Coordinates of C-alpha atoms in Angstrom, one line a residue:
Chain A
M1 CA -4.3 14.2 6.1
S2 CA -0.9 16.6 5.9
E3 CA 1.5 16.3 2.8
L4 CA 5.6 15.0 3.2
K5 CA 6.7 17.6 0.8
S6 CA 9.6 15.9 -1.7
R7 CA 12.3 18.8 -1.0
I8 CA 12.1 18.6 3.1
A9 CA 12.0 14.9 2.5
Q10 CA 14.9 15.6 0.5
R11 CA 16.8 17.7 3.3
M12 CA 15.8 15.1 5.7
V13 CA 18.0 12.6 4.2
A14 CA 20.6 14.6 3.7
A15 CA 21.1 15.6 7.1
T16 CA 20.5 11.8 8.1
L17 CA 23.5 10.7 5.6
K18 CA 25.3 13.6 7.5
A19 CA 24.2 12.6 11.6
A20 CA 25.2 8.8 10.3
R21 CA 28.9 10.0 8.7
E22 CA 29.4 12.3 12.1
A23 CA 28.5 9.2 14.5
S24 CA 31.2 7.3 12.1
L25 CA 27.9 4.3 11.4
K26 CA 28.7 1.9 8.9
P27 CA 27.8 2.8 5.7
V28 CA 23.6 3.3 6.1
A29 CA 20.7 3.4 4.2
V30 CA 17.2 5.9 4.0
A31 CA 14.0 5.6 3.6
V32 CA 12.3 8.7 3.5
Y33 CA 7.8 7.8 3.2
D34 CA 5.3 9.6 3.5
A35 CA 1.6 8.8 5.1
R36 CA 0.7 7.1 2.1
G37 CA 3.2 5.2 3.1
A38 CA 4.4 6.1 -0.9
L39 CA 8.8 6.4 -0.9
K40 CA 9.1 10.4 -1.1
A41 CA 13.1 10.1 -1.1
F42 CA 16.4 7.8 -0.9
Q43 CA 19.7 7.2 -0.1
A44 CA 22.1 4.3 0.4
E45 CA 25.7 5.4 1.0
D46 CA 28.6 3.3 -0.8
G47 CA 29.0 0.0 0.8
T48 CA 26.0 -1.1 1.9
S49 CA 24.8 -4.8 1.8
L50 CA 22.6 -5.7 -0.9
R51 CA 19.3 -5.7 1.0
R52 CA 20.4 -3.5 3.1
G53 CA 17.8 -0.6 1.5
E54 CA 15.3 -3.1 1.7
I55 CA 15.8 -3.0 5.6
A56 CA 15.4 0.4 6.0
M57 CA 12.7 0.7 3.6
G58 CA 11.0 -1.8 5.8
K59 CA 11.5 0.1 9.3
A60 CA 10.0 3.3 7.3
Y61 CA 7.6 1.6 5.8
G62 CA 6.3 -0.7 8.8
A63 CA 5.2 1.7 11.2
I64 CA 3.2 3.7 8.9
A65 CA 1.8 0.6 8.1
L66 CA 0.6 -0.8 12.2
G67 CA 1.2 3.4 13.7
V68 CA 3.8 3.0 15.4
P69 CA 7.1 3.2 15.9
S70 CA 9.6 0.4 14.5
R71 CA 11.1 -0.1 18.2
T72 CA 7.5 -1.2 19.4
V73 CA 6.9 -3.6 16.6
G74 CA 9.9 -5.2 17.9
A75 CA 9.2 -4.7 21.3
M76 CA 5.7 -6.3 20.4
A77 CA 7.5 -8.9 18.0
V78 CA 9.3 -9.9 20.7
E79 CA 5.7 -10.5 23.3
R80 CA 4.0 -12.1 19.9
P81 CA 6.6 -13.3 17.5
H82 CA 3.2 -14.7 15.5
F83 CA 1.7 -11.7 15.0
I84 CA 3.9 -9.4 13.6
A85 CA 5.2 -12.9 11.5
A86 CA 1.6 -12.4 10.6
A87 CA 1.3 -9.2 10.0
S88 CA 4.9 -9.2 8.1
H89 CA 2.2 -11.2 5.5
I90 CA -1.1 -8.6 5.5
V91 CA 1.0 -5.2 5.5
D92 CA 1.1 -4.9 1.9
G93 CA 4.9 -4.0 2.1
P94 CA 8.2 -4.4 3.7
L95 CA 8.0 -4.9 8.0
V96 CA 11.1 -5.3 9.5
P97 CA 10.6 -5.9 13.5
A98 CA 13.7 -3.3 15.1
P99 CA 14.8 -0.2 16.3
G100 CA 15.6 2.7 13.6
G101 CA 12.2 3.4 11.9
V102 CA 10.6 6.9 13.9
L103 CA 7.5 8.5 12.5
I104 CA 7.0 11.9 12.0
R105 CA 4.9 14.6 12.3
D106 CA 3.6 18.0 12.5
K107 CA 3.1 20.5 15.1
R108 CA -0.2 19.0 15.7
G109 CA 0.5 15.9 16.4
A110 CA -1.0 14.9 12.8
L111 CA 1.6 11.8 11.1
L112 CA 3.9 13.3 7.7
G113 CA 5.2 9.6 7.6
A114 CA 8.0 8.5 8.1
V115 CA 12.1 7.8 8.2
G116 CA 14.3 4.6 8.1
V117 CA 17.7 3.9 8.4
S118 CA 19.8 0.4 8.2
G119 CA 23.3 0.1 8.6
D120 CA 25.0 -0.2 12.4
L121 CA 23.3 -1.1 15.5
S122 CA 19.3 -0.3 14.8
D123 CA 20.2 2.2 18.0
K124 CA 22.9 3.5 16.0
D125 CA 20.0 4.1 13.2
E126 CA 17.5 5.2 15.2
A127 CA 19.3 8.6 16.1
A128 CA 20.5 9.2 12.8
A129 CA 17.2 9.1 11.5
L130 CA 15.8 11.4 14.6
A131 CA 18.4 14.2 13.8
G132 CA 17.4 13.6 10.1
I133 CA 13.7 14.6 11.6
T134 CA 15.0 17.1 14.2
A135 CA 16.8 19.1 11.4
V136 CA 13.7 20.0 8.8
G137 CA 12.3 21.3 12.5
L138 CA 9.8 18.1 11.9
A139 CA 8.2 16.1 15.5
A140 CA 9.9 12.5 15.1
D141 CA 8.1 9.8 17.3
A142 CA 10.5 7.0 18.5
G143 CA 8.6 5.9 21.0
T144 CA 9.8 4.0 24.0
Chain B
M1 CA -25.4 -23.1 4.1
S2 CA -26.5 -20.5 6.2
E3 CA -26.2 -17.2 4.8
L4 CA -25.5 -14.1 7.0
K5 CA -28.0 -11.1 4.3
S6 CA -25.8 -8.2 3.8
R7 CA -28.3 -5.9 5.8
I8 CA -27.3 -7.7 8.9
A9 CA -23.6 -7.7 8.6
Q10 CA -24.3 -3.6 7.7
R11 CA -25.8 -3.4 11.5
M12 CA -23.7 -5.7 12.6
V13 CA -20.6 -3.1 11.9
A14 CA -22.4 -0.7 13.1
A15 CA -23.2 -2.1 16.8
T16 CA -19.6 -3.5 16.8
L17 CA -18.3 0.8 16.2
K18 CA -21.5 2.1 18.4
A19 CA -20.0 -0.3 21.2
A20 CA -16.2 0.1 20.0
R21 CA -16.8 4.6 21.5
E22 CA -19.4 3.8 24.7
A23 CA -16.5 1.6 26.0
S24 CA -13.9 4.5 24.5
L25 CA -11.5 2.7 22.7
K26 CA -8.5 3.9 20.2
P27 CA -9.9 4.3 16.7
V28 CA -10.5 1.1 15.0
A29 CA -11.2 -1.5 11.9
V30 CA -13.8 -3.5 11.7
A31 CA -14.5 -6.6 9.0
V32 CA -17.7 -8.5 8.5
Y33 CA -17.4 -12.1 6.6
D34 CA -19.7 -14.4 4.9
A35 CA -19.4 -18.1 5.8
R36 CA -17.6 -18.4 2.5
G37 CA -14.8 -15.7 3.4
A38 CA -15.8 -13.2 1.2
L39 CA -16.3 -9.2 2.6
K40 CA -20.0 -8.5 3.3
A41 CA -19.0 -5.5 5.4
F42 CA -16.6 -2.5 7.0
Q43 CA -15.6 0.2 7.9
A44 CA -12.7 1.9 9.3
E45 CA -12.7 5.1 11.8
D46 CA -10.9 7.9 11.1
G47 CA -7.5 7.5 12.2
T48 CA -6.9 4.5 12.4
S49 CA -3.5 3.3 10.9
L50 CA -2.6 2.3 7.5
R51 CA -3.4 -0.9 7.5
R52 CA -5.2 -1.5 10.4
G53 CA -8.2 -2.2 8.4
E54 CA -6.6 -5.5 7.1
I55 CA -5.7 -6.7 10.7
A56 CA -9.3 -7.1 11.6
M57 CA -9.9 -8.4 8.2
G58 CA -7.5 -11.6 8.5
K59 CA -8.5 -12.2 12.5
A60 CA -12.1 -12.9 11.2
Y61 CA -11.1 -13.6 7.7
G62 CA -7.4 -16.4 9.5
A63 CA -11.2 -17.5 11.9
I64 CA -12.7 -19.5 8.7
A65 CA -10.2 -20.3 7.2
L66 CA -9.4 -22.4 9.8
G67 CA -12.4 -22.8 11.3
V68 CA -11.9 -21.2 14.9
P69 CA -12.0 -17.5 17.0
S70 CA -8.6 -15.5 16.1
R71 CA -8.3 -15.9 20.0
T72 CA -7.8 -19.5 19.2
V73 CA -5.9 -19.4 16.7
G74 CA -4.0 -16.7 18.6
A75 CA -2.8 -20.2 21.1
M76 CA -2.4 -23.2 18.4
A77 CA 0.3 -19.3 17.3
V78 CA 1.9 -19.6 21.3
E79 CA 1.7 -23.8 21.0
R80 CA 2.1 -24.3 17.6
P81 CA 4.1 -21.1 16.0
H82 CA 5.1 -23.4 13.0
F83 CA 1.7 -24.3 11.9
I84 CA 0.4 -21.0 12.0
A85 CA 3.2 -19.6 9.9
A86 CA 2.8 -21.8 7.2
A87 CA -0.8 -22.0 7.5
S88 CA -0.2 -18.2 7.0
H89 CA 0.4 -18.8 4.1
I90 CA -1.7 -21.3 2.6
V91 CA -5.2 -19.9 3.9
D92 CA -5.5 -17.8 0.4
G93 CA -6.1 -14.5 2.2
P94 CA -5.7 -12.9 5.6
L95 CA -4.3 -14.6 8.6
V96 CA -4.0 -12.6 12.1
P97 CA -3.6 -15.2 15.4
A98 CA -4.8 -12.8 18.1
P99 CA -8.1 -12.3 20.0
G100 CA -10.7 -9.6 17.9
G101 CA -12.0 -12.3 15.3
V102 CA -15.1 -14.4 16.4
L103 CA -17.3 -16.7 14.8
I104 CA -20.7 -15.6 13.8
R105 CA -23.2 -18.6 14.2
D106 CA -26.8 -19.4 14.3
K107 CA -29.4 -20.6 16.6
R108 CA -28.4 -24.4 15.6
G109 CA -24.4 -23.7 15.5
A110 CA -24.8 -23.3 12.1
L111 CA -21.4 -21.2 10.7
L112 CA -23.1 -17.2 9.8
G113 CA -19.9 -15.3 9.3
A114 CA -17.5 -13.5 12.0
V115 CA -16.3 -10.4 12.5
G116 CA -13.2 -8.7 12.8
V117 CA -12.6 -6.0 14.6
S118 CA -8.6 -4.0 15.3
G119 CA -8.0 -1.0 16.8
D120 CA -7.7 -1.2 20.4
L121 CA -5.9 -3.4 23.1
S122 CA -7.4 -7.3 21.3
D123 CA -9.5 -7.9 24.2
K124 CA -11.4 -4.8 23.8
D125 CA -11.2 -5.5 20.2
E126 CA -13.0 -8.8 20.6
A127 CA -15.3 -7.2 23.1
A128 CA -16.7 -4.4 20.9
A129 CA -17.4 -8.2 18.8
L130 CA -19.3 -10.1 20.5
A131 CA -21.1 -6.6 21.3
G132 CA -21.7 -6.1 17.4
I133 CA -23.1 -9.8 16.6
T134 CA -25.4 -10.0 19.7
A135 CA -26.7 -6.8 19.2
V136 CA -28.5 -8.7 16.7
G137 CA -29.6 -11.6 17.9
L138 CA -27.0 -14.5 17.0
A139 CA -24.6 -15.9 18.7
A140 CA -21.4 -15.3 19.1
D141 CA -18.0 -18.1 19.4
A142 CA -15.1 -16.6 20.9
G143 CA -13.3 -18.9 22.4
T144 CA -11.7 -20.2 25.3
Chain C
M1 CA 31.6 -5.0 -11.2
S2 CA 32.6 -1.2 -11.4
E3 CA 31.1 0.8 -9.0
L4 CA 27.6 3.8 -9.0
K5 CA 29.0 5.5 -6.2
S6 CA 26.2 7.7 -3.8
R7 CA 27.0 11.5 -4.7
I8 CA 26.7 10.2 -8.1
A9 CA 23.5 9.3 -8.3
Q10 CA 21.8 11.2 -5.5
R11 CA 23.7 14.1 -8.4
M12 CA 21.3 11.3 -11.5
V13 CA 18.5 12.1 -9.9
A14 CA 18.4 16.2 -8.9
A15 CA 19.2 16.4 -12.7
T16 CA 16.9 14.6 -14.5
L17 CA 14.2 16.9 -11.7
K18 CA 15.7 19.3 -13.4
A19 CA 15.5 17.8 -16.6
A20 CA 11.5 17.3 -15.7
R21 CA 11.0 20.7 -14.4
E22 CA 12.5 22.7 -17.5
A23 CA 10.6 20.4 -20.1
S24 CA 7.5 20.5 -17.8
L25 CA 6.4 17.0 -17.0
K26 CA 4.1 16.5 -15.0
P27 CA 4.7 15.5 -11.3
V28 CA 7.2 11.5 -11.7
A29 CA 9.6 10.3 -9.5
V30 CA 13.1 9.1 -10.2
A31 CA 14.5 5.8 -9.6
V32 CA 18.7 5.4 -9.6
Y33 CA 19.5 1.4 -9.5
D34 CA 23.2 0.1 -9.5
A35 CA 24.5 -2.9 -11.2
R36 CA 23.3 -5.3 -8.6
G37 CA 20.0 -4.0 -8.5
A38 CA 20.3 -1.7 -5.3
L39 CA 18.1 1.0 -5.3
K40 CA 20.9 4.1 -4.4
A41 CA 19.2 7.0 -4.9
F42 CA 15.5 7.7 -4.8
Q43 CA 12.9 11.3 -4.9
A44 CA 9.1 11.5 -5.7
E45 CA 7.8 15.4 -6.9
D46 CA 4.6 16.2 -4.7
G47 CA 1.3 14.9 -7.3
T48 CA 2.6 11.7 -8.3
S49 CA 0.1 9.0 -7.9
L50 CA -0.2 6.4 -4.8
R51 CA 2.6 3.4 -7.4
R52 CA 4.6 6.1 -9.5
G53 CA 7.0 5.1 -8.0
E54 CA 7.2 2.2 -7.9
I55 CA 7.0 2.6 -12.0
A56 CA 10.0 3.9 -12.0
M57 CA 12.0 1.1 -9.9
G58 CA 10.0 -1.6 -12.3
K59 CA 11.7 0.2 -15.7
A60 CA 14.4 0.7 -13.9
Y61 CA 15.0 -2.4 -12.1
G62 CA 13.5 -4.4 -14.9
A63 CA 16.4 -3.6 -17.2
I64 CA 18.7 -4.6 -15.3
A65 CA 17.3 -7.8 -14.0
L66 CA 16.7 -8.4 -18.0
G67 CA 20.3 -6.5 -19.2
V68 CA 18.3 -3.8 -21.2
P69 CA 17.0 -0.9 -21.7
S70 CA 12.9 -1.1 -20.5
R71 CA 12.9 0.4 -23.9
T72 CA 13.7 -3.0 -25.7
V73 CA 11.3 -5.0 -22.7
G74 CA 8.4 -2.8 -23.9
A75 CA 9.4 -4.6 -27.3
M76 CA 10.0 -7.9 -26.3
A77 CA 6.6 -6.9 -24.1
V78 CA 4.7 -6.7 -27.5
E79 CA 6.6 -9.5 -29.7
R80 CA 6.4 -12.4 -26.4
P81 CA 3.8 -11.2 -24.0
H82 CA 4.3 -14.4 -23.0
F83 CA 8.1 -14.7 -22.1
I84 CA 7.7 -11.1 -20.6
A85 CA 4.6 -12.4 -18.4
A86 CA 6.5 -15.0 -17.3
A87 CA 10.0 -13.1 -16.9
S88 CA 7.7 -10.4 -14.4
H89 CA 7.0 -13.4 -12.2
I90 CA 10.6 -14.7 -11.9
V91 CA 12.4 -11.6 -11.8
D92 CA 12.3 -10.7 -8.1
G93 CA 11.4 -7.3 -8.0
P94 CA 9.6 -4.7 -10.3
L95 CA 9.8 -4.9 -14.1
V96 CA 7.9 -2.4 -16.2
P97 CA 8.0 -3.3 -19.9
A98 CA 7.8 1.0 -21.3
P99 CA 10.4 3.8 -21.8
G100 CA 11.7 5.4 -19.4
G101 CA 14.4 2.6 -17.9
V102 CA 18.0 3.8 -19.1
L103 CA 20.6 1.7 -18.6
I104 CA 23.8 3.3 -17.5
R105 CA 26.8 2.7 -18.3
D106 CA 30.7 3.6 -18.4
K107 CA 33.5 4.8 -20.1
R108 CA 34.5 1.0 -22.0
G109 CA 30.4 0.1 -21.8
A110 CA 30.9 -1.9 -18.4
L111 CA 27.3 -1.1 -16.8
L112 CA 27.1 0.2 -13.8
G113 CA 22.8 0.9 -12.8
A114 CA 19.8 2.3 -14.5
V115 CA 17.3 5.8 -13.9
G116 CA 14.0 4.3 -13.9
V117 CA 11.7 7.6 -14.9
S118 CA 7.4 7.1 -14.4
G119 CA 5.2 10.2 -14.1
D120 CA 4.7 11.7 -17.9
L121 CA 4.6 9.9 -21.6
S122 CA 7.1 7.0 -21.9
D123 CA 9.5 8.9 -24.3
K124 CA 9.2 12.1 -22.2
D125 CA 9.7 10.1 -18.5
E126 CA 12.9 8.8 -20.6
A127 CA 13.9 12.0 -21.9
A128 CA 14.9 13.6 -19.1
A129 CA 16.5 10.0 -17.0
L130 CA 18.3 10.3 -20.4
A131 CA 19.6 13.9 -19.3
G132 CA 20.1 12.8 -15.7
I133 CA 22.5 9.9 -17.0
T134 CA 24.6 12.5 -19.3
A135 CA 24.8 15.3 -16.9
V136 CA 27.3 13.6 -14.9
G137 CA 29.3 12.0 -18.1
L138 CA 28.5 8.5 -18.3
A139 CA 27.6 7.3 -21.5
A140 CA 23.1 6.1 -21.0
D141 CA 21.4 3.3 -23.3
A142 CA 18.0 3.5 -23.9
G143 CA 18.0 1.1 -26.6
T144 CA 16.9 2.2 -30.1
Chain D
M1 CA -3.1 15.9 1.3
S2 CA -7.2 16.1 2.0
E3 CA -9.0 13.5 4.2
L4 CA -11.6 11.2 3.7
K5 CA -14.1 10.9 6.7
S6 CA -15.8 7.4 7.4
R7 CA -18.8 8.7 8.0
I8 CA -18.7 10.2 4.6
A9 CA -17.4 6.7 3.0
Q10 CA -20.6 4.9 4.6
R11 CA -22.3 8.2 3.0
M12 CA -21.1 7.0 0.1
V13 CA -21.6 3.3 0.2
A14 CA -25.3 4.0 1.4
A15 CA -25.8 6.4 -1.9
T16 CA -24.3 3.7 -4.6
L17 CA -26.3 1.3 -3.4
K18 CA -30.0 3.0 -3.6
A19 CA -28.7 4.1 -6.9
A20 CA -27.9 0.1 -8.1
R21 CA -31.0 -0.8 -7.2
E22 CA -33.0 1.9 -8.3
A23 CA -31.4 0.9 -11.6
S24 CA -32.3 -2.6 -10.5
L25 CA -28.1 -4.1 -11.4
K26 CA -27.3 -7.2 -11.0
P27 CA -26.2 -7.5 -7.0
V28 CA -22.6 -5.3 -6.6
A29 CA -20.4 -5.1 -4.2
V30 CA -19.8 -1.1 -3.4
A31 CA -16.1 0.0 -1.6
V32 CA -15.1 3.6 -0.6
Y33 CA -10.6 3.2 -0.4
D34 CA -8.9 7.0 0.8
A35 CA -6.2 8.7 -0.5
R36 CA -3.7 6.5 0.6
G37 CA -5.2 3.6 -0.9
A38 CA -6.8 2.4 2.2
L39 CA -10.0 1.1 3.0
K40 CA -12.7 2.7 4.4
A41 CA -16.1 1.3 3.9
F42 CA -17.9 -1.7 1.4
Q43 CA -20.7 -3.4 1.4
A44 CA -21.2 -7.2 -1.2
E45 CA -25.4 -6.7 -1.7
D46 CA -26.8 -10.7 -1.3
G47 CA -26.5 -12.8 -3.8
T48 CA -22.2 -11.4 -5.2
S49 CA -20.2 -13.4 -5.7
L50 CA -17.2 -15.8 -3.9
R51 CA -14.4 -13.0 -5.4
R52 CA -16.6 -10.3 -6.7
G53 CA -16.0 -7.8 -4.0
E54 CA -12.4 -7.7 -4.4
I55 CA -13.4 -6.6 -8.5
A56 CA -15.0 -3.6 -6.5
M57 CA -11.4 -3.1 -4.6
G58 CA -10.0 -3.4 -7.4
K59 CA -11.1 -0.8 -10.0
A60 CA -10.9 1.2 -6.4
Y61 CA -7.6 0.7 -5.8
G62 CA -6.7 0.7 -9.2
A63 CA -6.8 4.0 -10.2
I64 CA -5.8 5.0 -6.9
A65 CA -2.2 2.9 -7.0
L66 CA -2.5 5.1 -10.7
G67 CA -4.1 8.5 -10.7
V68 CA -6.3 7.5 -13.4
P69 CA -10.0 6.3 -13.1
S70 CA -10.2 2.7 -13.5
R71 CA -11.5 3.7 -17.2
T72 CA -8.8 4.8 -17.8
V73 CA -6.2 2.2 -17.2
G74 CA -9.4 -0.2 -19.0
A75 CA -8.1 1.8 -21.7
M76 CA -4.6 2.1 -21.2
A77 CA -4.6 -2.3 -21.2
V78 CA -6.8 -2.9 -24.2
E79 CA -3.7 -0.4 -25.9
R80 CA -1.5 -1.8 -24.5
P81 CA -2.2 -4.4 -22.3
H82 CA 1.3 -5.7 -21.2
F83 CA 2.8 -2.4 -19.5
I84 CA -1.2 -3.5 -17.1
A85 CA -0.3 -6.4 -16.6
A86 CA 3.6 -6.2 -15.5
A87 CA 2.0 -3.3 -13.8
S88 CA -0.9 -5.5 -11.6
H89 CA 2.2 -6.9 -9.9
I90 CA 4.1 -3.8 -8.8
V91 CA 0.6 -1.5 -7.7
D92 CA 0.7 -3.5 -3.9
G93 CA -2.5 -3.6 -4.3
P94 CA -5.8 -5.0 -6.2
L95 CA -5.9 -3.5 -10.0
V96 CA -8.8 -4.0 -11.5
P97 CA -8.3 -2.2 -15.6
A98 CA -12.7 -2.1 -16.5
P99 CA -14.5 0.8 -15.7
G100 CA -16.4 1.6 -11.7
G101 CA -13.2 3.0 -10.4
V102 CA -14.2 6.3 -9.8
L103 CA -12.2 9.0 -8.5
I104 CA -13.3 11.6 -5.3
R105 CA -11.7 14.5 -5.5
D106 CA -12.7 18.1 -3.2
K107 CA -13.6 21.2 -5.0
R108 CA -10.1 22.4 -5.1
G109 CA -9.0 19.4 -6.8
A110 CA -7.1 17.8 -4.2
L111 CA -7.5 13.8 -4.4
L112 CA -9.8 12.3 -2.0
G113 CA -9.4 8.4 -2.8
A114 CA -11.9 6.0 -4.9
V115 CA -15.1 4.6 -5.2
G116 CA -15.0 0.4 -6.9
V117 CA -18.1 -0.9 -8.3
S118 CA -19.3 -4.9 -9.7
G119 CA -21.7 -6.3 -10.1
D120 CA -23.3 -5.3 -13.9
L121 CA -21.6 -4.3 -17.1
S122 CA -18.8 -2.0 -16.0
D123 CA -20.9 1.3 -17.5
K124 CA -23.1 0.1 -14.8
D125 CA -20.9 -0.1 -12.2
E126 CA -19.3 3.1 -12.8
A127 CA -23.0 4.9 -13.2
A128 CA -23.9 4.1 -9.5
A129 CA -20.4 4.7 -8.0
L130 CA -20.3 8.1 -10.0
A131 CA -24.2 8.5 -8.0
G132 CA -22.8 7.7 -4.3
I133 CA -20.0 10.4 -4.5
T134 CA -22.1 13.1 -6.2
A135 CA -25.0 12.3 -3.7
V136 CA -22.6 14.1 -1.0
G137 CA -21.4 16.1 -2.8
L138 CA -18.0 15.8 -3.4
A139 CA -16.9 15.8 -6.7
A140 CA -16.8 12.6 -9.6
D141 CA -13.1 11.9 -11.8
A142 CA -14.5 8.7 -13.9
G143 CA -12.2 9.5 -16.8
T144 CA -13.7 10.1 -20.2

């Protein structure tokens, strides 16, 4: 399994926050996990609500747990709410079925981890996550 | 209680994986439980997502916990989502309301355990589980 | 409530990791929480074990939850193990009773949050957390 | 991160069970996890108690979660019971502080996963896990 370096994860957090400010998003929290589902880097902007960070974490961790972007998890939750409700009990971590959790892949397509963003509309959160991943030259998989 | 032998459980895992490869399924995880709800044998193919194994376990364990195939648990979840949501809290193990968790019965219809598969579309997962059970000469109950 | 700024939290993470490298600690994870018990900034160095980050979080969060440094939580756990065992169930977050979770206070003594470090011996983890807090000109309360 | 292949995990289970039979151990359960803390292969022999498998899982998963063999986790639990009691709440999976959970490393020392065995005395369980790892030409780290 390819490994996501701490230094790269930190750069993705900074690039994601830079994109969020440039797009004038509401205050966001951003979480970067590696392929093990271990948190590598995180930052919450000033003004984020008490558990906003957990929502960002749940977008990224849930994506890694199920192997699909959180946008796809959200679509699954619309089609089969009972399945995602059940999955949220058994993935041993937070799972948020909404856009903003984007998978990070290397050039060969191997999973490196995921970036999760929460604070504004889910589509805007996702755009910031995408910007953070591409800023470090890695491939972003946000689903369709 | 009829007993599912470890050797038979292992043969069901191998036969299920063989069927999954012959049908070109995406990478799957397969779990075989006995009638007590104890895991007897498990294998996850390379390329399965971080928590794919827990989903396979939840199809099999949930089927044993409620005494019906996971396809039926899924139908119950559509008709009575609140009931399955509550049940998922109280069964002391994972419960996944989707096809792919098939009950194993002996010739007299006595429950021996269940096979759970996850990785591709639920119907394809279920077909692999069925193949794994019939390969060892036992009766499969997938619900209707 | 005094507010711990995101920018300051990020600087504390960087200063803590700088101190950890200068002291040649094993790979560490560092978590910075604000006074609400909300994660503000986090980074895990390469080579940290799968759940090392949760231990760092539990030193910082547990300190805020009980209002004392994690060194004191550890002393309480030795004197009254049953109390800390119970507390760990009810604080709605991770609690780790070992040195390395240091409270952050402003000049007037008001609580701003906590820094948690895990990776090496608890005393070394604590020294890195202390260095991270003092590097930004805030007061560190590690207990005695 | 190096990856533990499913085929190798299955061979480790078979070799572990072979060693357990040759040493006439009581019925055992064996679990093999990869470095992500995802179960790759598992088998429980006939005659194992209802939750014996979970104990084997907790020896292997706990070792990966904390980055040390379960023998070391056990030593930590004797020295600092409150710390391991707290850790068992926060590692997002089972943790068993007793010998029998052995880390798997590649030639360069990179962590590949862990094998957990439970059923007889912990030292005997550990010997079976060691035999299972060395049988496939990988390095076993059982602690000292």
